[in-house]
Coordinates of C-alpha atoms (C1' of nucleotides) in Angstrom, one line a residue:
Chain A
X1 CA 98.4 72.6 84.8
X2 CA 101.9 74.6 84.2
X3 CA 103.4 73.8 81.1
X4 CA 106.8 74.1 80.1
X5 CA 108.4 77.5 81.0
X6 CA 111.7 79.2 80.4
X7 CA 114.5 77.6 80.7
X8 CA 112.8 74.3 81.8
X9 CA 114.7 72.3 79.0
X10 CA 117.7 74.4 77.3
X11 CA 119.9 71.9 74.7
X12 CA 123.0 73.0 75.0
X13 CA 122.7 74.3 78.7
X14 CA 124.5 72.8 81.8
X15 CA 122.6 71.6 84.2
X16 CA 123.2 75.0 86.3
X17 CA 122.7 77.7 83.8
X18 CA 119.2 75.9 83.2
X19 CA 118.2 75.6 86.3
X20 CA 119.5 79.4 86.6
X21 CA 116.7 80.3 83.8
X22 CA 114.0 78.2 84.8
X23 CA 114.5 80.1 88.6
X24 CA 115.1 83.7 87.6
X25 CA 112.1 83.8 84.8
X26 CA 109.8 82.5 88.2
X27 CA 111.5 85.1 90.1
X28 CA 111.7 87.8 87.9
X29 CA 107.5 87.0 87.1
X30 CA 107.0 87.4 90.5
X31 CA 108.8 90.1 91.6
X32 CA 110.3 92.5 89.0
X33 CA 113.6 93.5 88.2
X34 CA 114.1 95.2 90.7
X35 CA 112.7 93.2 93.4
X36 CA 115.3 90.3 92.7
X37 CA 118.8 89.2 94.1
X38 CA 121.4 87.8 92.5
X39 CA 121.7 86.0 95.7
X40 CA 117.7 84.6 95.6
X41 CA 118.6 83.7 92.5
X42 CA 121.5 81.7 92.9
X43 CA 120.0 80.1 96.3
X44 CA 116.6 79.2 94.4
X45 CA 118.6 77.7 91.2
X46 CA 120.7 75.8 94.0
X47 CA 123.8 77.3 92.3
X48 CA 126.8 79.7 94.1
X49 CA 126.1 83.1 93.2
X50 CA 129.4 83.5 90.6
X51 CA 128.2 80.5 88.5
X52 CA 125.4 82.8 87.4
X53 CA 128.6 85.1 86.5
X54 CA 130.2 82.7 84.7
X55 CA 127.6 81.8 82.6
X56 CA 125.9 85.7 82.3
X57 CA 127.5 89.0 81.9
X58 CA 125.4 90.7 84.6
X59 CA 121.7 90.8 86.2
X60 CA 120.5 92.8 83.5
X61 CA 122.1 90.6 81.1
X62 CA 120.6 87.7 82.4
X63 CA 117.3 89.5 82.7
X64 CA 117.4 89.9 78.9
X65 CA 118.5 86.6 78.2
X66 CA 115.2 85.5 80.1
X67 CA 112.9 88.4 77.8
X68 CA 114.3 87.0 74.3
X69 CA 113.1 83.4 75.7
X70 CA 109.7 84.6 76.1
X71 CA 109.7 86.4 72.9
X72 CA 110.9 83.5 70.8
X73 CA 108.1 81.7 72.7
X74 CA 105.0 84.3 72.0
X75 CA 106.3 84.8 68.2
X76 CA 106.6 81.2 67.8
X77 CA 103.1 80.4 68.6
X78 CA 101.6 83.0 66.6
X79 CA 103.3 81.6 63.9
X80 CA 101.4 78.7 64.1
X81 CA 97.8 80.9 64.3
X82 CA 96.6 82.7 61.6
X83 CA 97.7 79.8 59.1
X84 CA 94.0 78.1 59.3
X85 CA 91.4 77.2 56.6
X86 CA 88.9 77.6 58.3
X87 CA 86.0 80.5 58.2
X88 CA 87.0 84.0 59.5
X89 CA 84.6 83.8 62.4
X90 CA 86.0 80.8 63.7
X91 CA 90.0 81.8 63.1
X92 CA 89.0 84.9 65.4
X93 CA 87.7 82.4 67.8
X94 CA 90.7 79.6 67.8
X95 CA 93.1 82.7 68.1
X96 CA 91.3 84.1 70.9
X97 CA 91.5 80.6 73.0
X98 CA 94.9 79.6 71.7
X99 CA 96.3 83.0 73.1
X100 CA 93.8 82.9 76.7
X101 CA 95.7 79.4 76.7
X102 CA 99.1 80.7 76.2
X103 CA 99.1 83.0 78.4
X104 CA 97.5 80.9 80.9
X105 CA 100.2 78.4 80.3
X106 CA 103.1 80.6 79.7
X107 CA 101.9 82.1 83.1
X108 CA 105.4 83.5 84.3
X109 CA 107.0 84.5 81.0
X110 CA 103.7 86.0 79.9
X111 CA 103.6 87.8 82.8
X112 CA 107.2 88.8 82.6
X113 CA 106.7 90.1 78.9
X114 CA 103.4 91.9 79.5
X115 CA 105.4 94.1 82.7
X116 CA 107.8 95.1 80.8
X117 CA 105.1 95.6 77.2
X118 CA 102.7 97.9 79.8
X119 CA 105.3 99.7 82.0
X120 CA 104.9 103.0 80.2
X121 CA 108.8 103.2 80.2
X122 CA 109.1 104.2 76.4
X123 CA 112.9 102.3 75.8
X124 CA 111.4 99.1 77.4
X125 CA 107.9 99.5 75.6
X126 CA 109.9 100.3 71.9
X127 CA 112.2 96.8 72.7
X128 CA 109.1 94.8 73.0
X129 CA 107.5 96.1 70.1
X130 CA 110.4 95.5 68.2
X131 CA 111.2 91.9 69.5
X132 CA 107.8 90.8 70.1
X133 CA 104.4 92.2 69.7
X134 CA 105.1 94.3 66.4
X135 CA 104.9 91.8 63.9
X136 CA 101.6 90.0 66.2
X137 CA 100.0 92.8 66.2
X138 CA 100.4 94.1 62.3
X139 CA 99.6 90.3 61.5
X140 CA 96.2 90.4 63.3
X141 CA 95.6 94.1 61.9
X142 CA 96.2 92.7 58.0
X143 CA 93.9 89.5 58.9
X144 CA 91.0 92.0 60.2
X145 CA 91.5 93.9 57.3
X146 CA 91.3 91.5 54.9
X147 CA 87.9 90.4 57.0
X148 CA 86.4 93.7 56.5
X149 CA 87.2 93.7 52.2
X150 CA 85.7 90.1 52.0
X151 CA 82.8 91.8 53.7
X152 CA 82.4 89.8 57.1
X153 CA 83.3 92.9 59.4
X154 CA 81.8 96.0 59.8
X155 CA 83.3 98.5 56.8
X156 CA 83.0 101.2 59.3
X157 CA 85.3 100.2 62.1
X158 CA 89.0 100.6 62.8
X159 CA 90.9 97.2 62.2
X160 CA 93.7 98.5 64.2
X161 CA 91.3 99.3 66.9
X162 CA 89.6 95.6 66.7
X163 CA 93.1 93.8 67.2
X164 CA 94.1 95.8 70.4
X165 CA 90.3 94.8 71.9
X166 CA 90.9 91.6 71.0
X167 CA 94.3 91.2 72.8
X168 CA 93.4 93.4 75.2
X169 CA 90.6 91.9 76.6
X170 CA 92.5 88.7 76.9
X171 CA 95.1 90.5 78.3
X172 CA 93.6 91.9 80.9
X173 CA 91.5 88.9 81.8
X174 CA 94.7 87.3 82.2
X175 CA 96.1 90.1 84.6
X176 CA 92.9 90.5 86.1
X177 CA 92.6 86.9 87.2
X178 CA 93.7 87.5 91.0
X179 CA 90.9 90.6 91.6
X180 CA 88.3 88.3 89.6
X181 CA 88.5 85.2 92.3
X182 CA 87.2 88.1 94.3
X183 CA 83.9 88.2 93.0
X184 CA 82.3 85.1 93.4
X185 CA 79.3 86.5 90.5
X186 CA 81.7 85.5 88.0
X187 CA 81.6 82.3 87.2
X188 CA 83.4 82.5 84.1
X189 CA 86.7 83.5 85.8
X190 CA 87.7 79.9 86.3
X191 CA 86.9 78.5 83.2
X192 CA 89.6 80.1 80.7
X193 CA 87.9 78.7 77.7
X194 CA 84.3 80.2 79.1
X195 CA 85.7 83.7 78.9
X196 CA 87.3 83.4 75.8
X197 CA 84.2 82.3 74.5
X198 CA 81.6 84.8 75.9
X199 CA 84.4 87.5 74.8
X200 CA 84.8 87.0 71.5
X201 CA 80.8 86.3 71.0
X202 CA 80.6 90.4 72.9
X203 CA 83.1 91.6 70.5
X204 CA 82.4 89.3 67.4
X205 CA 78.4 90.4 67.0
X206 CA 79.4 94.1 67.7
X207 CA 81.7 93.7 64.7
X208 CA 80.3 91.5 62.3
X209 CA 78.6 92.9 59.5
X210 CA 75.5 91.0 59.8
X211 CA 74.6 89.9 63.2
X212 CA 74.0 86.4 63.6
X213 CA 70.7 85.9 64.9
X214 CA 69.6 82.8 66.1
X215 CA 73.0 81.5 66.5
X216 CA 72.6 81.5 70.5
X217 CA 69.4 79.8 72.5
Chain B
X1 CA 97.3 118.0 80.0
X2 CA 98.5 116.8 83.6
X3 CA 95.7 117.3 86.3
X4 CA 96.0 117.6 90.4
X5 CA 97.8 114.4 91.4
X6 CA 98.3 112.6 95.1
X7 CA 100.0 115.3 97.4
X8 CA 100.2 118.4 95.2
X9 CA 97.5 119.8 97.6
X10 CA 97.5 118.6 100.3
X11 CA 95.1 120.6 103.6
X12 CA 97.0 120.7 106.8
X13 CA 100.1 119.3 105.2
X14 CA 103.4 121.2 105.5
X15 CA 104.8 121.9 102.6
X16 CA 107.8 119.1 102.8
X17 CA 104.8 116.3 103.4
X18 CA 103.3 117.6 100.3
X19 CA 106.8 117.8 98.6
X20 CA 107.5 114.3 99.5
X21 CA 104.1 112.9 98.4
X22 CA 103.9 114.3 95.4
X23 CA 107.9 113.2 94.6
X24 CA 106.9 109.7 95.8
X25 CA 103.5 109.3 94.2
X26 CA 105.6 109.7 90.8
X27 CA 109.2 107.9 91.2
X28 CA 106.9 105.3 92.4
X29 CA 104.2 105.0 90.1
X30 CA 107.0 105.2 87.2
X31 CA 109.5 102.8 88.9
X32 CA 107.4 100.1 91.2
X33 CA 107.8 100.0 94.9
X34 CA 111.6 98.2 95.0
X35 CA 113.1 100.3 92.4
X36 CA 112.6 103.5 94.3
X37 CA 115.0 104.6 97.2
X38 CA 114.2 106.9 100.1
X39 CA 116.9 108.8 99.4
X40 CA 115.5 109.2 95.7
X41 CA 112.1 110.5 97.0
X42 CA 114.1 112.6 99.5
X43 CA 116.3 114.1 96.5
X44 CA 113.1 114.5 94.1
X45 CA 111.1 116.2 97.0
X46 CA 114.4 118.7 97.9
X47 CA 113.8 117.4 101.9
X48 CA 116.2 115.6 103.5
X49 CA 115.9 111.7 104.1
X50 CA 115.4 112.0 107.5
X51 CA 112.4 114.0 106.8
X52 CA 110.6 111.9 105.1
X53 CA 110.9 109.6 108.3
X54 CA 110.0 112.5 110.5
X55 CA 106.2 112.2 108.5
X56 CA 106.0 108.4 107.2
X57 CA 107.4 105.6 109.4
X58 CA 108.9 103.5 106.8
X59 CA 109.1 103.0 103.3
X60 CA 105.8 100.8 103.2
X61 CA 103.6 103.1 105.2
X62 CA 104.6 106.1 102.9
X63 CA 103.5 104.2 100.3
X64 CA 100.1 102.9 101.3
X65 CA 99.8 106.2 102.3
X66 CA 99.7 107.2 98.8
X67 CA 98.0 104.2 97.7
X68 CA 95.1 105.1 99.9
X69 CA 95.3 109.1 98.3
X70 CA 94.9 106.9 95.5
X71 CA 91.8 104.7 96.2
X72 CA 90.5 107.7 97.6
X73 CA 90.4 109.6 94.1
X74 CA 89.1 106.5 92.1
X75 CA 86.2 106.1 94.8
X76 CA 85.7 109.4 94.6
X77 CA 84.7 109.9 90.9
X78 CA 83.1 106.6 90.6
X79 CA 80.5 107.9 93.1
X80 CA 79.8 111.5 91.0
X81 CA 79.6 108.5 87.9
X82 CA 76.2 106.2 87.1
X83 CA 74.0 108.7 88.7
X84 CA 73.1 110.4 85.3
X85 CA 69.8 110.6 84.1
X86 CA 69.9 109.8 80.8
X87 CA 69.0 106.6 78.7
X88 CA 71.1 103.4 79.6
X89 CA 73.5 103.6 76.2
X90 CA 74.1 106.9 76.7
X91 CA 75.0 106.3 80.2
X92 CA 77.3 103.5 79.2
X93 CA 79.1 105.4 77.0
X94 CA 79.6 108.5 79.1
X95 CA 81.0 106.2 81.9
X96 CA 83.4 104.7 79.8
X97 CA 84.3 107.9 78.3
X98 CA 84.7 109.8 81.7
X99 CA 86.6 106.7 83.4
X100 CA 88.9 107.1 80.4
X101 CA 89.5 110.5 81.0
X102 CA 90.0 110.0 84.9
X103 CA 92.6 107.2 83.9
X104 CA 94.8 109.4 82.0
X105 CA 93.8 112.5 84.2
X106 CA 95.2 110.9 87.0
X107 CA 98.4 109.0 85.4
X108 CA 100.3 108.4 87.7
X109 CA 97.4 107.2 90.3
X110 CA 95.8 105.1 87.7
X111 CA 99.8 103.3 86.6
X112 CA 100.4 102.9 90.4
X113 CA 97.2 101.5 91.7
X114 CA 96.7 99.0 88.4
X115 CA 100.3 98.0 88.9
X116 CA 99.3 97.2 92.6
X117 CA 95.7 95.7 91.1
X118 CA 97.4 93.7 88.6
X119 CA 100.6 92.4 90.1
X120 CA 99.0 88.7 90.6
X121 CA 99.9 89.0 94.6
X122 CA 97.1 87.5 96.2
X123 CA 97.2 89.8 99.1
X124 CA 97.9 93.0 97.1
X125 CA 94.7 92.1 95.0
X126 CA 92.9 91.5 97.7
X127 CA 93.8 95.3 99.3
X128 CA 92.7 96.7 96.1
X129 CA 89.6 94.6 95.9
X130 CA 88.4 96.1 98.7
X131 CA 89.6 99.6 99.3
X132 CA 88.3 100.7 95.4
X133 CA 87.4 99.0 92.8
X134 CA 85.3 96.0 94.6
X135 CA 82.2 98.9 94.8
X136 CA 82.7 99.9 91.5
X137 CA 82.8 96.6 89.7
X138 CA 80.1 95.8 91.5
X139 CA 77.9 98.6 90.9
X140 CA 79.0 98.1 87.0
X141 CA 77.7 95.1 87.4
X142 CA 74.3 96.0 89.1
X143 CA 73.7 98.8 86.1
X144 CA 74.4 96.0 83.7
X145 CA 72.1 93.5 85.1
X146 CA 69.2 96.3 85.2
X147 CA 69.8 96.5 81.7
X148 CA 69.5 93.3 80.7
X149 CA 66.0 93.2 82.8
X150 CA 65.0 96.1 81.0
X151 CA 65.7 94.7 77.4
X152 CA 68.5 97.0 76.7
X153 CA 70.8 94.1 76.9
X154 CA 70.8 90.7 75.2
X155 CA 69.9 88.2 78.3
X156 CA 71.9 85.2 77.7
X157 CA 75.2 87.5 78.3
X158 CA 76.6 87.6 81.7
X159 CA 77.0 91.1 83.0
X160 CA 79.9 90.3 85.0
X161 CA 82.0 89.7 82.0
X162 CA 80.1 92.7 80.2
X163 CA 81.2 94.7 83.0
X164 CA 85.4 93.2 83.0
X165 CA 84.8 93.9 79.3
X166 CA 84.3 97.5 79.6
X167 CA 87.0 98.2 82.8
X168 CA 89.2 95.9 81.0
X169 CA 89.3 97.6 77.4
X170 CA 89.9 101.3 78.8
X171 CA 92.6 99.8 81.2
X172 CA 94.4 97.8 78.3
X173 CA 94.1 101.2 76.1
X174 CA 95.9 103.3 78.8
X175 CA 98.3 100.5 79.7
X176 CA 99.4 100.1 76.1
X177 CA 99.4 103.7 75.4
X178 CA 103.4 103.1 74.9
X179 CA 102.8 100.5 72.4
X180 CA 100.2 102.4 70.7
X181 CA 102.9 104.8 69.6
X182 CA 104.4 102.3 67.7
X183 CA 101.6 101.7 65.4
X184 CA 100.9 104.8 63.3
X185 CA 97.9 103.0 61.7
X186 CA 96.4 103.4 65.2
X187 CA 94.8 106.8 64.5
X188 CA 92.8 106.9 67.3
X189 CA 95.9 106.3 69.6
X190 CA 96.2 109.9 70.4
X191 CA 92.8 110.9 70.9
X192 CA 91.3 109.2 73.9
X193 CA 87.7 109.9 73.6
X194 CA 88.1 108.8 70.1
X195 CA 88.8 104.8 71.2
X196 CA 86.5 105.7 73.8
X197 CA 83.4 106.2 71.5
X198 CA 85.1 103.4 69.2
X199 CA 85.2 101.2 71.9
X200 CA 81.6 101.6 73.3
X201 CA 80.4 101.5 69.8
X202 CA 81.8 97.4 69.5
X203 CA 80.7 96.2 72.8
X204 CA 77.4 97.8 72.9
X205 CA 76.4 96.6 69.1
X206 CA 77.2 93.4 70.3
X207 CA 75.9 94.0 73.6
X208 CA 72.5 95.6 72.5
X209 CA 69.9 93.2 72.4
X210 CA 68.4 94.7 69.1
X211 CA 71.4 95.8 66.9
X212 CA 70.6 99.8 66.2
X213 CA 70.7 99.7 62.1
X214 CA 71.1 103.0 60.2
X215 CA 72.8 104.7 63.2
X216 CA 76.6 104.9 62.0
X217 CA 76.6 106.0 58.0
Chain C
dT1 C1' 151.6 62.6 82.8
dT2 C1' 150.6 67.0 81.2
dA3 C1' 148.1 70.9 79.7
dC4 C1' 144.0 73.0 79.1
dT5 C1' 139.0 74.1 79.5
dG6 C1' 134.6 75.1 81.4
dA7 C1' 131.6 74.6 85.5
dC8 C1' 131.6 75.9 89.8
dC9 C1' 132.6 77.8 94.6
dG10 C1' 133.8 80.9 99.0
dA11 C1' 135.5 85.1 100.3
dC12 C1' 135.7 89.5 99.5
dC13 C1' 135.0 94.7 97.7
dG14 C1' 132.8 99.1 97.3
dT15 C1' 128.3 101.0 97.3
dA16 C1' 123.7 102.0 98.3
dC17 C1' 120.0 100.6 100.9
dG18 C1' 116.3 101.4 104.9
dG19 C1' 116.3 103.3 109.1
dT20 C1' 118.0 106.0 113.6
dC21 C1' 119.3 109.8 116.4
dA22 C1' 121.1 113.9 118.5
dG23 C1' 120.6 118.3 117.6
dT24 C1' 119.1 122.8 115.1
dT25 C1' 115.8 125.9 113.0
dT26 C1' 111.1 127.7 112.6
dC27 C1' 107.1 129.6 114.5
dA28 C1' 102.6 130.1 116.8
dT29 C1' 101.2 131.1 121.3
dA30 C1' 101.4 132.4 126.3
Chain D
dT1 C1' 110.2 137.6 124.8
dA2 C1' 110.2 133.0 126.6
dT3 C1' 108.6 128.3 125.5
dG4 C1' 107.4 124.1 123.5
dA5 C1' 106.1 121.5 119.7
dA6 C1' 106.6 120.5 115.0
dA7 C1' 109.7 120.8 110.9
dC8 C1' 113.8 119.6 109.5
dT9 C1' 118.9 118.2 109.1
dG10 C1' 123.7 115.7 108.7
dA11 C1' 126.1 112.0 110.4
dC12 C1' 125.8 107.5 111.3
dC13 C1' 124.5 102.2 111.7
dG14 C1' 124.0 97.5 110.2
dT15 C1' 122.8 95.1 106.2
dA16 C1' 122.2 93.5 101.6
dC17 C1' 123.2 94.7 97.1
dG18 C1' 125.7 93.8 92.3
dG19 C1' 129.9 92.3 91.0
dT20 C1' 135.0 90.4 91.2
dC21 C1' 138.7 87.3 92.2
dG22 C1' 141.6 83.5 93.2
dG23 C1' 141.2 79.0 93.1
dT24 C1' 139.2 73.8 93.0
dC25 C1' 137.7 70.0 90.4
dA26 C1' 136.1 66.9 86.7
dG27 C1' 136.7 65.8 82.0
dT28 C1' 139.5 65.4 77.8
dA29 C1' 142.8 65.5 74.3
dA30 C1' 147.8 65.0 73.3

DNA sequence: TTACTGACCGACCGTACGGTCAGTTTCATA
DNA sequence: TATGAAACTGACCGTACGGTCGGTCAGTAA
């Protein structure tokens, strides 16, 4: 089920300073910043602690090194979104699985990316929005907008407002998906696709224009 | 802006306990468990270190402690919410907008009980699950469900994704409340009941079984 | 063979950590 | 005013931290 994550395959690496990246991004995901040792680190990569020295400047070097690997990723695959030909409805819809998906897939780094996105800190929050989620986010804004002037969204809502429900809700499904095993009502919660489905319908008839009747039994 | 947090009144508490819980309940909620230090919380709270051992046995039980101050609160105001009166919309949207209000009310709380919520720790989850927001989702759900059975609601939706929806949008808001900054097309990012009403306004028009026509201009 | 480079290691350094303890101050009550 | 409990402190302990350093070893080009 886990795809490729950080530092799994690094051209150019040695074989230490990728297994190095492909330990601290699990780490890191797991535990925070400051909940990891240079020392778990090194024992978990299989490497002596002053290899990771030799091949990073320090933890927090290293840490960063692991952040711009996960931003590469996220841009990367938003890239590919967002160039489709098909109808507006169903771009909202592929973008919404395609990102459940990523995240789902991407579990540690999108984890890792997400702490440091929603940690309130304002330095760590500006970096991300700089490296990472600015130009996503303005992307999805420009795409809503353009929705609304062709007339398939409401005229009366707040594009900028639409793009952070429609992250957020995957978002916090994603975050969520530890407390939502916890109730057993949902049946949705280990289906990724079934979510991303019933989410988009809640959002996408609350902000189309003209609500599509008889689409559903 | 800032209301009463954990510890800043505390009944029967001398006033270093309160100094200490109130100096913990922010270092921590700002920095995670591992990045604060005893001797930080001792420094913040003007006590000595020893102290702060004197009332709490150990670094974890003076922070469940505040975790449980925590729970406490949230459980607290979700029982004075869903009791109103009024018609089912309303009461949707006056939940929303109130658990909005309590989330940035209670900052710290909220960041310090969602970072425990959210972490993806099985067991953490699990403590949360059932110490606060287990009743709450479920009574969400409940509200939800009578809803549906009253017509309110569109029936093929399920109402414990309706009810993730509506948590899950006011928590991404407050999470991202950082990020927001960054987008000054984000007009509403300042006003909190504004995404509120926003917010409500999508998921119920999409929500709502008969889609209200003529209410927004 | 020699000289050099990058990957890698074990031992070590100063510091800060969580936690303990003997002892002092404060203060309500007898 | 004597007493005992609770509040509180500074000095200390063992440990683990991030980071450094001297050095080994394989590969490689001259």
């Amino acid at each position: 089920m886990q795809a490729a994550e950080v530092g799994s395959h690094c051209p150019g690496c040695s074989r230490g300073e990728t297994a190095i990246l492909s330990a601290a991004v699990k780490l890191f995901a797991e535990q925070g910043f400051d909940g990891v040792s240079m020392r778990g680190v090194a024992q978990a990569a299989g490497v002596s602690k002053s290899n990771i020295y030799h091949h990073f400047d320090s933890k927090e070097a290293l840490y960063l090194a692991i952040l711009r690997d996960c931003a590469a990723e996220t841009a990367e695959l938003v890239e590919n979104l967002a160039s489709g030909k098909s109808s507006f409805e169903e771009r909202l819809k592929e973008f919404s699985k395609a990102y459940q998906g990523h995240l789902f897939e991407r579990n540690l780094s999108s984890r890792l990316l997400l702490r440091e996105a929603l940690s309130g800190d304002e330095q760590k929050s500006k970096r991300v929005v700089d490296q990472v989620v600015g130009n996503v986010v303005r992307r999805m804004i420009s795409i809503l907008s353009a929705g609304q002037e062709a007339g398939v969204l409401r005229a009366d809502l707040d594009p900028t407002l639409c793009a952070f429900l429609l992250f957020g809700s995957n978002v916090f499904f994603f975050q969520a998906q530890e407390i939502l095993k916890h109730f057993p009502e949902a049946e949705f919660a280990g289906e990724t696709t079934c979510f991303s489905d019933g989410m988009v319908d809640v959002l996408l008839n609350g902000m189309l224009n003209k609500p599509v009747e008889g689409e559903r039994s």
